[in-house]
Short mmCIF file of C-alpha atoms in Angstrom, two decimals:
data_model
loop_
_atom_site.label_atom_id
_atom_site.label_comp_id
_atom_site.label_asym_id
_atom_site.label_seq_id
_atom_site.Cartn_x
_atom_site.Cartn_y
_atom_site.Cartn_z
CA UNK A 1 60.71 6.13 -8.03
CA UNK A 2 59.00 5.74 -4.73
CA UNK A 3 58.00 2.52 -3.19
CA UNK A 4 56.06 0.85 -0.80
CA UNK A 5 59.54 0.78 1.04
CA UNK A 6 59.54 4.43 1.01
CA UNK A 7 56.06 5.04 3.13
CA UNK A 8 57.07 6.85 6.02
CA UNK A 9 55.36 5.53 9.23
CA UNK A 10 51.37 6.27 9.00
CA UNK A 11 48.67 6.63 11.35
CA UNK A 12 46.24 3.83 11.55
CA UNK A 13 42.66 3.53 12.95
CA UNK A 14 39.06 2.23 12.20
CA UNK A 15 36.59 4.80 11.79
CA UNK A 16 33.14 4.63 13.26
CA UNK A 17 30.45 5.31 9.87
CA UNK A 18 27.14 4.29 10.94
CA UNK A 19 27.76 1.15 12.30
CA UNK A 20 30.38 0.03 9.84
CA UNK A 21 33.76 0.25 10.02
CA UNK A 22 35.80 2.26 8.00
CA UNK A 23 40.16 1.55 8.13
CA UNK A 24 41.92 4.87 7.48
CA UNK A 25 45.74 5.51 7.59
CA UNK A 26 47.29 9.07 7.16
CA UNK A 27 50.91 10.85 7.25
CA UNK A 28 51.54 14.71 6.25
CA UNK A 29 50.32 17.88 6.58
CA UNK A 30 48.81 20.52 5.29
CA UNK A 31 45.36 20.70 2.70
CA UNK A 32 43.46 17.38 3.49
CA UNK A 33 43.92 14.77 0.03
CA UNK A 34 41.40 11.34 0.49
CA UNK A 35 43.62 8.62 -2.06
CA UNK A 36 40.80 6.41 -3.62
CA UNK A 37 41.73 2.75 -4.50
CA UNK A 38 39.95 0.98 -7.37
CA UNK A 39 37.90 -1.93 -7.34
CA UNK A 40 39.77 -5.03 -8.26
CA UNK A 41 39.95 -8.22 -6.46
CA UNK A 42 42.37 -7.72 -3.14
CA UNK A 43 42.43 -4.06 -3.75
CA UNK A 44 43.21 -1.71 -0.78
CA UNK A 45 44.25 2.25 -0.10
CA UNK A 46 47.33 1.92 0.96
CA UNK A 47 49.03 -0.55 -1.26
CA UNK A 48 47.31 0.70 -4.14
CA UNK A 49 49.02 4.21 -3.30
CA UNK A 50 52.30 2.62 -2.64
CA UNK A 51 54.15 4.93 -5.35
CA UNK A 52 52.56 8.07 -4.47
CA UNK A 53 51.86 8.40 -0.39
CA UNK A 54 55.31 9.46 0.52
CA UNK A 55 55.54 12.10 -2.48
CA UNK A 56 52.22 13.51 -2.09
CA UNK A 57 52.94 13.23 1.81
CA UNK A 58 55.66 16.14 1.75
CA UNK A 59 52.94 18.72 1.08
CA UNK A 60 49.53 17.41 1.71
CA UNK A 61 47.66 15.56 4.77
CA UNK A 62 47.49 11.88 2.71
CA UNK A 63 44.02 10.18 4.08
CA UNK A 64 44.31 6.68 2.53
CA UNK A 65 40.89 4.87 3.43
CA UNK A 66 39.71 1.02 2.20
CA UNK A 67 36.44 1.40 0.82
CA UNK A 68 33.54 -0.01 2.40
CA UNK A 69 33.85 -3.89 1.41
CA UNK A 70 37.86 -3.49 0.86
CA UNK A 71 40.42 -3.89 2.80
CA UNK A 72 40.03 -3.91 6.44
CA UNK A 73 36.68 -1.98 6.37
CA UNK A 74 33.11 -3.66 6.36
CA UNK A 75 31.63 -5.56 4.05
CA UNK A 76 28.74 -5.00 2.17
CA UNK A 77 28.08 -2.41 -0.26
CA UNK A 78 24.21 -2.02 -1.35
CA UNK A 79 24.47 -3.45 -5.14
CA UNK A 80 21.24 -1.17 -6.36
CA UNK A 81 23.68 1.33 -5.70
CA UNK A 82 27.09 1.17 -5.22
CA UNK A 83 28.49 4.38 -6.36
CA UNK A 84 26.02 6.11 -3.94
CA UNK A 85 27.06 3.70 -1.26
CA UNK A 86 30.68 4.06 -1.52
CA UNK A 87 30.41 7.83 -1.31
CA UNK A 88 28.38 8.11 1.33
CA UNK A 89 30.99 5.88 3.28
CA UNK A 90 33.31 8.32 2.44
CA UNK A 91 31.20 11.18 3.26
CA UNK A 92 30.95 9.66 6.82
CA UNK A 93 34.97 9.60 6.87
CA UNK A 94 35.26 13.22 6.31
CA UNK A 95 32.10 13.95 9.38
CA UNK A 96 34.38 11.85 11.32
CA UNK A 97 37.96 13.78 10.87
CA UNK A 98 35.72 16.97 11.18
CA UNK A 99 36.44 17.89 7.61
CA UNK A 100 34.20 20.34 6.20
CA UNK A 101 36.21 19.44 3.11
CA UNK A 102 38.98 17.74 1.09
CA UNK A 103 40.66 17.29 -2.26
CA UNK A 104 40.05 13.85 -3.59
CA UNK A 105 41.70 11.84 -5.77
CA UNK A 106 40.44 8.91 -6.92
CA UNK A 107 41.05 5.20 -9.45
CA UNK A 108 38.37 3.21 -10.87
CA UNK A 109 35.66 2.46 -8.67
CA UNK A 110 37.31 4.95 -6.54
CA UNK A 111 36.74 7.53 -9.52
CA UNK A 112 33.53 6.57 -9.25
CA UNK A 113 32.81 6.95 -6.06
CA UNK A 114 34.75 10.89 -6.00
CA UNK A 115 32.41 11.65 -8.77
CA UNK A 116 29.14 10.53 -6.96
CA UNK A 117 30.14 12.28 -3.86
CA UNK A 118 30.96 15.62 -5.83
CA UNK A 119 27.33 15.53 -7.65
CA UNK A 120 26.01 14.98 -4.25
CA UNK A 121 27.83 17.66 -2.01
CA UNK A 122 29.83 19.45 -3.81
CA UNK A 123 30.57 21.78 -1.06
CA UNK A 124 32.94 19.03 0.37
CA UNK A 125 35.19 18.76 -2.46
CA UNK A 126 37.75 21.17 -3.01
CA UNK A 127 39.45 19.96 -6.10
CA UNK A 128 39.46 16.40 -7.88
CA UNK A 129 41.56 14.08 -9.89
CA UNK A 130 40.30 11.30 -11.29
CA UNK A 131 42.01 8.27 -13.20
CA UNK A 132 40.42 6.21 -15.43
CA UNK A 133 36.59 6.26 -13.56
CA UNK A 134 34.03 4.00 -13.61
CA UNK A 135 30.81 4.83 -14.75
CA UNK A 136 31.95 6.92 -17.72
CA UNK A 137 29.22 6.17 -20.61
CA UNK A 138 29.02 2.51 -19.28
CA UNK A 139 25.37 2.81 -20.85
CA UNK A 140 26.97 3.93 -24.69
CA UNK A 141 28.89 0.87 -24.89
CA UNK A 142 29.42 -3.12 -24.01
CA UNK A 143 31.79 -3.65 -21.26
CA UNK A 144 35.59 -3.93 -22.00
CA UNK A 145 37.50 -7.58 -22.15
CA UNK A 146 39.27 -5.99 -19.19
CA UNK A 147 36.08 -5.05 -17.06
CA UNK A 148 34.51 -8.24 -18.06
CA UNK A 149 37.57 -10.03 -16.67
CA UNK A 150 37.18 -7.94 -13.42
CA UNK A 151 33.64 -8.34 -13.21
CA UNK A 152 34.45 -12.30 -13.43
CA UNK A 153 36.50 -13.09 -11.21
CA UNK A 154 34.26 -14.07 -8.40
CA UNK A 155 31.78 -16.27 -10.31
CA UNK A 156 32.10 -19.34 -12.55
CA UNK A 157 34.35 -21.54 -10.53
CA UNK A 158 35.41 -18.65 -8.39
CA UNK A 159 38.51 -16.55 -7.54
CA UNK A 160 41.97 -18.28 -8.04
CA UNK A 161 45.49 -16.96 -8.84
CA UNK A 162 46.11 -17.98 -12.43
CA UNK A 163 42.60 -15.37 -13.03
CA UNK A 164 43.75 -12.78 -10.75
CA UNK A 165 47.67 -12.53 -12.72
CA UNK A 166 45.40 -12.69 -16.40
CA UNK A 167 43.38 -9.28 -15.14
CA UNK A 168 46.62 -7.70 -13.38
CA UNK A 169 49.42 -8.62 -16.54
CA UNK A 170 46.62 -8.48 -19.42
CA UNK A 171 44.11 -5.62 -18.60
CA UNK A 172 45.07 -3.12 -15.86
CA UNK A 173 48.87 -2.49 -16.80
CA UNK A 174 50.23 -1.72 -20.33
CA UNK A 175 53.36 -3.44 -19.67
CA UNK A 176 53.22 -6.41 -17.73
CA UNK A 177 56.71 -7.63 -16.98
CA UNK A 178 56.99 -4.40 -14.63
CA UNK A 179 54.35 -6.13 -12.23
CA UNK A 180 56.26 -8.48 -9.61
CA UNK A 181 54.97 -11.98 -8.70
CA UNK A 182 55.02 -10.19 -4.95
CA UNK A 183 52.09 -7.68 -6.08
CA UNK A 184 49.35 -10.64 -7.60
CA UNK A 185 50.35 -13.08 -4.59
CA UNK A 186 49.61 -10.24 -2.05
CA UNK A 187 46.00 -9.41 -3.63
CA UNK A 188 45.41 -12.57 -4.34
CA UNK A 189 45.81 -13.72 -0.54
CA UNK A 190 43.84 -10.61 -0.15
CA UNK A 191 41.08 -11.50 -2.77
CA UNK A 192 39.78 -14.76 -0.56
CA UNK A 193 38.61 -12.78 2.52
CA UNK A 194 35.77 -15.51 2.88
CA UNK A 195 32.98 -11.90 3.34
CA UNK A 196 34.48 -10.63 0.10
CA UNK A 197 33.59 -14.06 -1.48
CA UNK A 198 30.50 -14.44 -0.17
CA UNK A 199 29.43 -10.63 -1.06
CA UNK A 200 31.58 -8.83 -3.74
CA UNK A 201 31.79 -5.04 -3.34
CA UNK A 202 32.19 -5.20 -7.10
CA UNK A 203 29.33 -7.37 -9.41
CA UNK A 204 27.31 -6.41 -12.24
CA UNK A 205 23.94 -4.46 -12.12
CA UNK A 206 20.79 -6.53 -11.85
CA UNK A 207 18.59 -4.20 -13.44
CA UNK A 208 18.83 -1.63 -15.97
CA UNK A 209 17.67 1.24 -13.45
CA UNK A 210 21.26 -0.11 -11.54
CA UNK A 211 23.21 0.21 -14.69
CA UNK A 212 21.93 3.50 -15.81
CA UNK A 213 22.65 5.28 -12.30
CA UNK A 214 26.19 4.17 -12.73
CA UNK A 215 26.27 5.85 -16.39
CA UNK A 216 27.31 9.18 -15.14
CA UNK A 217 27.15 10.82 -18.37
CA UNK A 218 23.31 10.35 -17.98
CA UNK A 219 23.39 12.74 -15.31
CA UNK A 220 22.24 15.98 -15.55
CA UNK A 221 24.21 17.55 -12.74
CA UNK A 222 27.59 16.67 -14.32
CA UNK A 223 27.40 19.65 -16.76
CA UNK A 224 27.20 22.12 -13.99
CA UNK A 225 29.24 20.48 -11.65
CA UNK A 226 31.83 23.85 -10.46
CA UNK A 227 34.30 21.09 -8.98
CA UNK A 228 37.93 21.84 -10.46
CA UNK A 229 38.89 18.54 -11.84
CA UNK A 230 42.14 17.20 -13.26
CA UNK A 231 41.13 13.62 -15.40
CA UNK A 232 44.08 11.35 -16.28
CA UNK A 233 43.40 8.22 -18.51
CA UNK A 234 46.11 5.87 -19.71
CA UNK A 235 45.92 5.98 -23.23
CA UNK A 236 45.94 1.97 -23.86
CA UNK A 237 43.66 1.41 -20.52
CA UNK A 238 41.75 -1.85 -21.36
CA UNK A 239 39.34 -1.86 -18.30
CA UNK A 240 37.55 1.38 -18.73
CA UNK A 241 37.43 3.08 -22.62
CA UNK A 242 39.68 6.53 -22.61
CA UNK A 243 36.83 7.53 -24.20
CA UNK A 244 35.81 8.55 -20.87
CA UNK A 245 38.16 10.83 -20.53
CA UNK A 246 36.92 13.03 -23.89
CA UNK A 247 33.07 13.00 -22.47
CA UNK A 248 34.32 14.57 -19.26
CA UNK A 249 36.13 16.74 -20.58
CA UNK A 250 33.46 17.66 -23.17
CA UNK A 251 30.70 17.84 -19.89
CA UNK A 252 32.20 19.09 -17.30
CA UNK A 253 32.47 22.83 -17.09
CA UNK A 254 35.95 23.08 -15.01
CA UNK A 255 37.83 19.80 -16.28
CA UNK A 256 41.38 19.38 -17.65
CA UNK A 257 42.18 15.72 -19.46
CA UNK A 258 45.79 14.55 -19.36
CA UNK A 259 45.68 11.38 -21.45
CA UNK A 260 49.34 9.18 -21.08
CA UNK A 261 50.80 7.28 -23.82
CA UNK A 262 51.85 3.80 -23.27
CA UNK A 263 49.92 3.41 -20.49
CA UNK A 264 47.00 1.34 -18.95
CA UNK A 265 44.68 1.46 -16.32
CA UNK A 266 46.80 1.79 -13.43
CA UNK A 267 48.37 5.27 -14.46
CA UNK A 268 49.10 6.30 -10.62
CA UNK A 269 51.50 2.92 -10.46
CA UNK A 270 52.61 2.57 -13.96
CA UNK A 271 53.31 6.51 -13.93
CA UNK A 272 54.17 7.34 -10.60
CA UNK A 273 56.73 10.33 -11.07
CA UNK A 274 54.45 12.29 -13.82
CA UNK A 275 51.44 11.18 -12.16
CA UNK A 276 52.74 12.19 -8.50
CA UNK A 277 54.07 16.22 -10.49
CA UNK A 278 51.04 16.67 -11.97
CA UNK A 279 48.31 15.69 -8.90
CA UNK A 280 50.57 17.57 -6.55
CA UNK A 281 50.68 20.65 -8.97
CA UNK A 282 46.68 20.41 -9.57
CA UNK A 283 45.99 20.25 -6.02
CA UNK A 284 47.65 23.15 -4.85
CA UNK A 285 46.49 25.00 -7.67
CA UNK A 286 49.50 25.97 -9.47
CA UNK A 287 47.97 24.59 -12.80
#
């Protein structure tokens, strides 16, 4: 299994997106493939990729951005909206590597954000995979323990380690002796950039026209959205329901759903090999 020893040297720069800055890093060639990081606390591209960059990297151009508010990329993300936010971030990215378009694939709140920008343009999405999104029937049902726990961690007395390791070894993996004390000290240091604190890319909706424009199952456009799209759930993921999975499936007109066994909400880490056959296979189109 690849690691984040394994990375072979990428290119790094900040990207220019209407004012705010957006950090990229790529390596490979060929059909361009944007690698979209979740939301948790101390998340960012390229160490949330760590097990798939250099695999992915032997056939495709790998773009590995930080979200807007992640990372080293501004902060701020418009909470009325932060699906449409985040994708018109990325949008900007691909206007900036003069990409008329890419493949995506995208985890949580990177999910999300894939999604949004496919039911906006689809014309700059060539084909998708998506892991355990956000904003699948988030309106049908009362938040997960796991998204709760996310959704937590920067209120009440604030972030701190000991709630950081309960999200990480309780809610996103399904088995958590495989996670290394390295992994929750790194996004934990990561989790107290003093912007982040003071303006979480990540919150709840404060009104109930927020929360149902994140339900993307209330959208209309998703049942005639032509996007080829490959969703993979892990079958015991506690942050978002693999529910989802079944009401894309059952919605979208070009969708295949691989659901994993044993497996939580970080199937791209937890499943790396399988994970890194299958996206490569989708993307190219030989399945």
């Amino acid at each position: 299994m690849t690691t984040a020893a394994d990375i072979p040297a990428m290119h790094e720069r900040l990207l220019d997106v209407d004012g705010k800055k957006i950090f990229v890093a790529e390596v490979g060639q060929g059909a361009p493939v944007l690698l979209l990081h979740g939301g948790g606390p101390g998340a960012s591209g390229v160490s949330n990729y760590s097990r798939n960059i250099a695999e992915l990297a032997k056939e495709f151009r790998v773009i590995v951005p930080d979200l807007p508010g992640y990372g080293r990329s501004s902060k701020g993300i418009d909470p009325t909206d932060p699906f449409g936010a985040l994708a018109t971030g990325i949008r900007g990215v691909l206007d900036q590597l003069d990409l008329e378009k890419a493949h995506f694939v995208g985890n949580s709140y990177g999910g999300a954000c894939a999604l949004r920008l496919a039911l906006d343009t689809p014309q700059r999405v060539d084909r998708m995979v998506l892991m355990g999104p956000g904003g699948i029937g988030t309106t049908r049902a009362l938040p997960t323990p796991g998204l709760n726990s996310l959704l937590n961690y920067y209120t009440g007395e604030g972030p701190s380690r000991q709630k950081l390791e309960k999200f990480i070894r309780d809610y996103l993996v399904f088995n958590a002796a495989h996670i290394p004390d390295s992994i929750i000290d790194a996004r934990y240091r990561d989790s107290l950039d003093p912007e982040v604190v003071a303006d979480p890319p990540l919150r709840r909706p404060k009104s109930l026209r927020a929360l149902w424009k994140m339900d993307f199952t209330r959208d209309k456009r998703l049942n005639r959205l032509p996007v080829p799209t490959l969703v993979l759930w892990g079958a015991a993921d506690k942050v978002n329901r693999p529910s989802g999975g079944r009401m894309l499936a059952e919605r979208m007109p070009n969708c295949d759903l691989y659901e994993f066994a044993n497996t939580g909400h970080w199937v791209q880490w937890e499943r790396a090999d399988l994970f890194n056959r299958l996206c490569a296979d989708f993307l190219a189109g030989r399945r």
